[in-house]
XYZ file of C-alpha atoms in Angstrom:
339
model
C 90.015 50.746 -164.938
C 88.835 50.148 -161.211
C 85.375 48.640 -160.877
C 83.996 49.461 -157.463
C 81.898 46.778 -155.568
C 78.300 47.694 -155.211
C 75.170 46.285 -154.157
C 74.868 42.965 -156.431
C 71.472 44.021 -157.796
C 72.155 48.023 -158.184
C 75.233 47.707 -160.568
C 77.762 50.264 -161.044
C 77.181 53.452 -163.088
C 79.868 55.444 -164.972
C 81.017 56.853 -168.172
C 84.289 56.706 -170.184
C 85.656 59.223 -172.549
C 86.964 57.826 -176.068
C 88.139 59.449 -179.470
C 89.615 62.558 -177.769
C 92.983 62.503 -179.788
C 91.585 60.934 -182.942
C 87.828 61.312 -183.689
C 85.765 58.293 -184.813
C 85.266 58.391 -188.625
C 81.732 57.622 -189.303
C 80.548 55.706 -192.314
C 79.284 59.099 -193.820
C 82.705 60.554 -193.922
C 82.108 62.805 -191.063
C 84.021 62.538 -187.747
C 82.959 62.514 -184.196
C 84.760 63.203 -181.170
C 85.412 62.966 -178.133
C 82.730 60.612 -177.513
C 81.290 59.632 -174.081
C 79.784 56.151 -173.485
C 77.723 55.782 -170.301
C 77.308 52.364 -169.171
C 76.228 50.359 -166.067
C 77.893 47.105 -164.964
C 77.038 44.268 -162.568
C 79.352 41.438 -161.005
C 83.061 41.635 -161.159
C 85.760 41.099 -163.999
C 87.915 38.167 -163.401
C 91.607 38.448 -163.215
C 92.094 37.765 -166.992
C 89.086 39.929 -167.697
C 87.506 37.191 -169.787
C 84.230 36.908 -168.054
C 82.421 39.731 -169.702
C 78.918 39.697 -171.230
C 78.036 42.520 -173.393
C 74.359 43.431 -173.364
C 73.062 45.648 -175.998
C 69.624 47.532 -175.299
C 66.718 48.040 -177.724
C 65.456 51.441 -178.996
C 63.694 52.601 -176.102
C 66.088 51.117 -173.687
C 69.247 52.499 -172.035
C 72.139 51.044 -169.813
C 69.838 50.698 -166.782
C 69.095 46.881 -167.491
C 68.755 45.897 -163.846
C 68.255 47.311 -160.412
C 66.100 49.774 -158.756
C 64.699 53.096 -159.906
C 67.025 56.035 -159.225
C 68.292 59.407 -160.528
C 67.874 59.255 -164.281
C 65.805 56.066 -164.243
C 62.483 56.450 -163.110
C 61.626 52.575 -163.229
C 63.454 49.432 -162.294
C 65.779 48.091 -164.981
C 64.136 46.658 -168.221
C 65.618 43.093 -167.436
C 65.597 43.335 -163.637
C 64.285 39.821 -163.319
C 67.252 38.300 -165.486
C 70.385 39.827 -164.269
C 71.823 39.096 -160.928
C 73.354 36.546 -158.507
C 71.939 33.086 -159.636
C 69.897 34.497 -162.196
C 69.808 33.704 -165.840
C 72.562 36.080 -166.543
C 74.501 35.146 -163.345
C 76.512 37.925 -161.941
C 78.190 35.375 -159.556
C 79.863 34.251 -162.878
C 79.758 37.148 -165.283
C 80.833 40.691 -165.577
C 77.878 42.164 -167.234
C 78.137 45.451 -169.014
C 75.480 47.421 -170.707
C 76.409 50.807 -172.546
C 74.112 53.324 -173.603
C 74.131 53.479 -177.343
C 75.981 56.406 -179.219
C 73.260 58.757 -180.428
C 71.255 58.054 -177.342
C 70.080 60.395 -174.607
C 70.992 58.737 -171.339
C 74.499 59.779 -170.901
C 76.377 58.824 -174.162
C 77.148 61.210 -176.567
C 74.114 62.275 -178.692
C 72.387 65.295 -180.188
C 71.673 66.972 -176.739
C 75.236 66.701 -175.715
C 77.567 69.649 -175.805
C 79.537 69.989 -179.235
C 83.195 71.231 -179.125
C 82.001 74.615 -179.053
C 79.935 74.002 -175.853
C 76.427 74.244 -177.250
C 74.228 71.150 -177.875
C 74.948 69.375 -181.162
C 71.205 69.665 -181.983
C 70.875 69.792 -185.798
C 74.495 69.631 -186.227
C 74.725 66.024 -184.860
C 75.984 63.775 -187.618
C 73.963 60.775 -188.977
C 74.948 57.447 -187.666
C 74.742 53.795 -188.657
C 74.518 50.731 -186.542
C 78.062 50.021 -187.665
C 79.174 53.401 -186.334
C 77.502 52.593 -182.975
C 79.247 49.130 -182.990
C 82.665 50.800 -183.681
C 82.332 53.171 -180.685
C 81.419 49.924 -178.695
C 84.463 48.222 -179.787
C 86.617 50.934 -178.637
C 84.619 51.235 -175.427
C 85.586 47.434 -174.899
C 89.054 48.218 -175.443
C 88.890 50.923 -172.687
C 87.437 48.282 -170.463
C 90.460 46.003 -171.480
C 88.087 43.227 -172.583
C 89.335 41.376 -175.633
C 86.724 38.796 -176.004
C 83.277 38.835 -174.534
C 81.826 35.538 -173.167
C 78.644 36.794 -175.111
C 77.108 39.618 -176.758
C 73.251 39.697 -176.258
C 70.972 42.074 -178.065
C 67.393 42.505 -178.648
C 65.748 44.663 -181.418
C 68.157 47.544 -182.042
C 70.408 45.937 -179.814
C 70.267 42.616 -181.913
C 71.368 44.600 -184.913
C 74.309 45.725 -183.246
C 74.943 42.290 -181.685
C 74.872 40.913 -185.323
C 77.434 43.591 -186.422
C 79.728 42.504 -183.707
C 79.616 38.925 -184.866
C 80.070 39.903 -188.588
C 82.901 42.483 -188.322
C 84.555 41.465 -185.055
C 84.309 37.742 -184.993
C 87.310 37.166 -182.721
C 85.778 39.556 -180.078
C 82.903 37.091 -178.794
C 82.236 33.585 -177.794
C 78.628 33.261 -178.277
C 75.664 35.429 -179.677
C 72.148 35.810 -178.479
C 69.637 37.535 -180.762
C 66.208 38.474 -179.844
C 63.290 39.871 -181.864
C 65.689 41.286 -184.433
C 66.147 41.612 -188.094
C 69.155 41.538 -190.738
C 67.470 44.514 -192.332
C 64.328 46.596 -192.004
C 61.514 45.854 -194.612
C 60.094 48.516 -196.803
C 56.866 48.430 -194.584
C 58.798 49.114 -191.422
C 60.824 51.944 -192.868
C 57.527 53.386 -194.093
C 56.648 53.524 -190.325
C 59.903 54.869 -189.447
C 59.472 57.783 -191.785
C 56.012 58.599 -190.324
C 57.493 58.810 -186.777
C 60.272 60.963 -188.009
C 57.842 63.377 -189.815
C 55.552 63.301 -186.767
C 58.476 64.979 -184.916
C 59.853 67.412 -187.511
C 56.424 68.752 -188.355
C 55.928 69.869 -184.550
C 56.485 73.607 -184.773
C 58.506 73.358 -181.372
C 60.954 71.198 -183.323
C 62.757 74.249 -184.590
C 64.880 72.274 -187.009
C 66.380 70.281 -184.118
C 67.666 73.239 -182.285
C 65.230 73.450 -179.516
C 67.434 72.818 -176.582
C 67.706 76.524 -175.544
C 64.031 77.406 -176.084
C 61.311 77.252 -173.488
C 58.622 74.541 -173.773
C 60.817 71.416 -173.753
C 61.097 70.846 -177.467
C 58.721 68.819 -179.706
C 56.781 66.978 -176.996
C 53.554 66.684 -179.034
C 55.399 65.414 -182.092
C 57.412 62.834 -180.050
C 54.186 61.611 -178.375
C 52.696 61.303 -181.832
C 55.840 59.247 -183.144
C 55.519 57.037 -180.113
C 51.932 56.385 -180.728
C 52.438 55.282 -184.119
C 55.289 52.991 -183.124
C 52.817 51.385 -180.559
C 50.035 51.092 -182.975
C 52.392 49.148 -185.226
C 53.786 46.648 -183.046
C 51.877 46.825 -179.786
C 53.854 46.205 -176.609
C 54.129 47.478 -173.129
C 52.688 50.984 -172.122
C 55.408 53.739 -171.727
C 53.059 56.150 -170.311
C 53.992 59.650 -169.961
C 57.401 58.475 -168.653
C 58.856 58.095 -172.172
C 58.349 61.836 -172.977
C 60.256 62.810 -169.976
C 63.311 60.601 -170.407
C 63.805 60.572 -174.295
C 65.034 63.265 -176.493
C 63.300 63.830 -179.848
C 66.539 64.255 -181.828
C 67.873 61.037 -180.410
C 64.536 59.383 -181.408
C 65.357 60.576 -185.089
C 69.041 59.537 -185.044
C 68.340 56.220 -183.667
C 65.521 55.432 -185.954
C 67.352 56.344 -189.022
C 70.313 54.117 -187.852
C 67.735 51.185 -187.657
C 66.075 52.114 -190.988
C 69.334 52.031 -192.800
C 70.563 48.853 -191.253
C 71.441 46.034 -193.719
C 74.005 43.583 -192.761
C 74.317 42.488 -196.222
C 75.409 45.822 -197.557
C 78.832 45.705 -199.010
C 79.124 42.104 -198.048
C 77.468 40.338 -200.839
C 73.947 40.409 -199.564
C 72.189 39.308 -196.245
C 72.776 35.374 -196.624
C 76.503 35.952 -197.185
C 76.873 38.199 -194.345
C 75.186 35.952 -191.842
C 77.276 32.934 -193.206
C 80.280 34.792 -191.707
C 78.905 34.211 -188.218
C 80.655 31.000 -186.904
C 80.148 31.318 -183.068
C 77.186 29.488 -181.448
C 74.222 31.578 -181.694
C 70.749 31.548 -179.863
C 68.018 33.259 -181.746
C 64.480 33.969 -180.321
C 61.286 35.335 -181.948
C 58.077 36.614 -180.366
C 54.888 35.089 -181.749
C 52.975 38.320 -181.759
C 55.886 40.740 -183.054
C 54.599 42.915 -186.020
C 57.848 45.146 -186.146
C 60.283 42.210 -186.696
C 57.956 39.274 -187.425
C 59.149 35.774 -186.507
C 60.043 34.916 -190.169
C 62.868 37.603 -189.896
C 64.447 35.724 -187.094
C 63.909 32.281 -189.092
C 66.053 34.060 -191.655
C 68.742 34.578 -189.500
C 68.545 31.067 -187.953
C 68.752 29.507 -191.347
C 71.710 31.644 -192.575
C 73.914 31.732 -189.745
C 76.872 29.556 -190.340
C 77.697 28.435 -186.827
C 75.368 25.957 -184.486
C 72.143 27.887 -183.930
C 69.251 27.364 -181.367
C 65.962 28.782 -182.446
C 63.175 29.511 -179.969
C 59.820 31.144 -180.334
C 58.428 33.174 -177.337
C 54.718 33.023 -176.741
C 53.491 36.518 -176.003
C 50.738 39.034 -176.530
C 52.973 41.982 -176.046
C 53.893 42.248 -179.467
C 57.623 43.337 -180.118
C 58.129 44.024 -176.470
C 57.634 40.506 -175.596
C 61.512 40.420 -175.499
C 61.151 42.568 -172.612
C 57.950 41.402 -170.956
C 58.271 37.624 -170.969
C 61.186 37.210 -168.618
C 60.195 33.907 -167.423
C 60.365 32.589 -171.064
C 63.601 34.234 -171.606
C 65.415 32.842 -168.525
C 65.818 29.500 -169.757
C 66.825 30.694 -173.295
C 69.621 32.798 -171.684
C 70.545 30.263 -169.139
C 71.148 27.657 -171.964
C 73.064 30.121 -174.378
C 75.501 31.022 -171.335
C 75.963 27.679 -170.068
């Protein structure tokens, strides 16, 4: 695959198709294919393709981690101050890749994508787990011809995926960075997840998930309510009306359910046993005001990971979104992790 040189702060946007000949077998037993993974990249791969950094976005994020606003991206990248030449994630050293998660709505295959019959998947889209999403990312990495990432970095939902990379594919990464994430969601958090899903599904415009061909734009009221429930729970940055314009309600449900069902210890003898499989150097950071995944969740990770661990607390009044907002505090954490 050829990577075209672009402006060093804009990145390069493209998409790849996977699982055309052999569909991805999901944990549910269903299959999904072909699959498109949209992604953005910054910097250049070295001759051995050994300088890659995989960046995994959170629930409301997408592949646009850095660079200016543009088509499909109404704002600058969500880590715009951290990625670029000489920055904490230095694109003079690293080839940085950020894929849009499977099940999302920013170019990767999701409920709004065409199914094999040409109509949007809608209610027919299969349920996904975090492990399913990582299986797609592993195949995506193979398409990029990157056998081993210099680091896998993830915050929130992205941190869940990063953990799965380190546990299930330990030979595929050198270092791990986990920010404001958890090994499994608590009962309290999952109750909030259920209320968000209910808010969307109870909107008359939801139409059982098959609203794409109907006027009115789908369950916008329900989606707004779901987002309001989330923001009241963990605080954070104000999305404004822009969130409703760029996010799909079915993707909101698919991704929320994947997070709710996440448990790194499932089938592995429990959380502690699963985390003990992580032997690569890890950096773990919490956000002081995080109510979604409170600091004790990250301390649990730091205590149980077998490899060398550096734990840091980020002081923030932004709640869970401190891992996005506090880029001045994040910069030294990332520089040290990538040193």
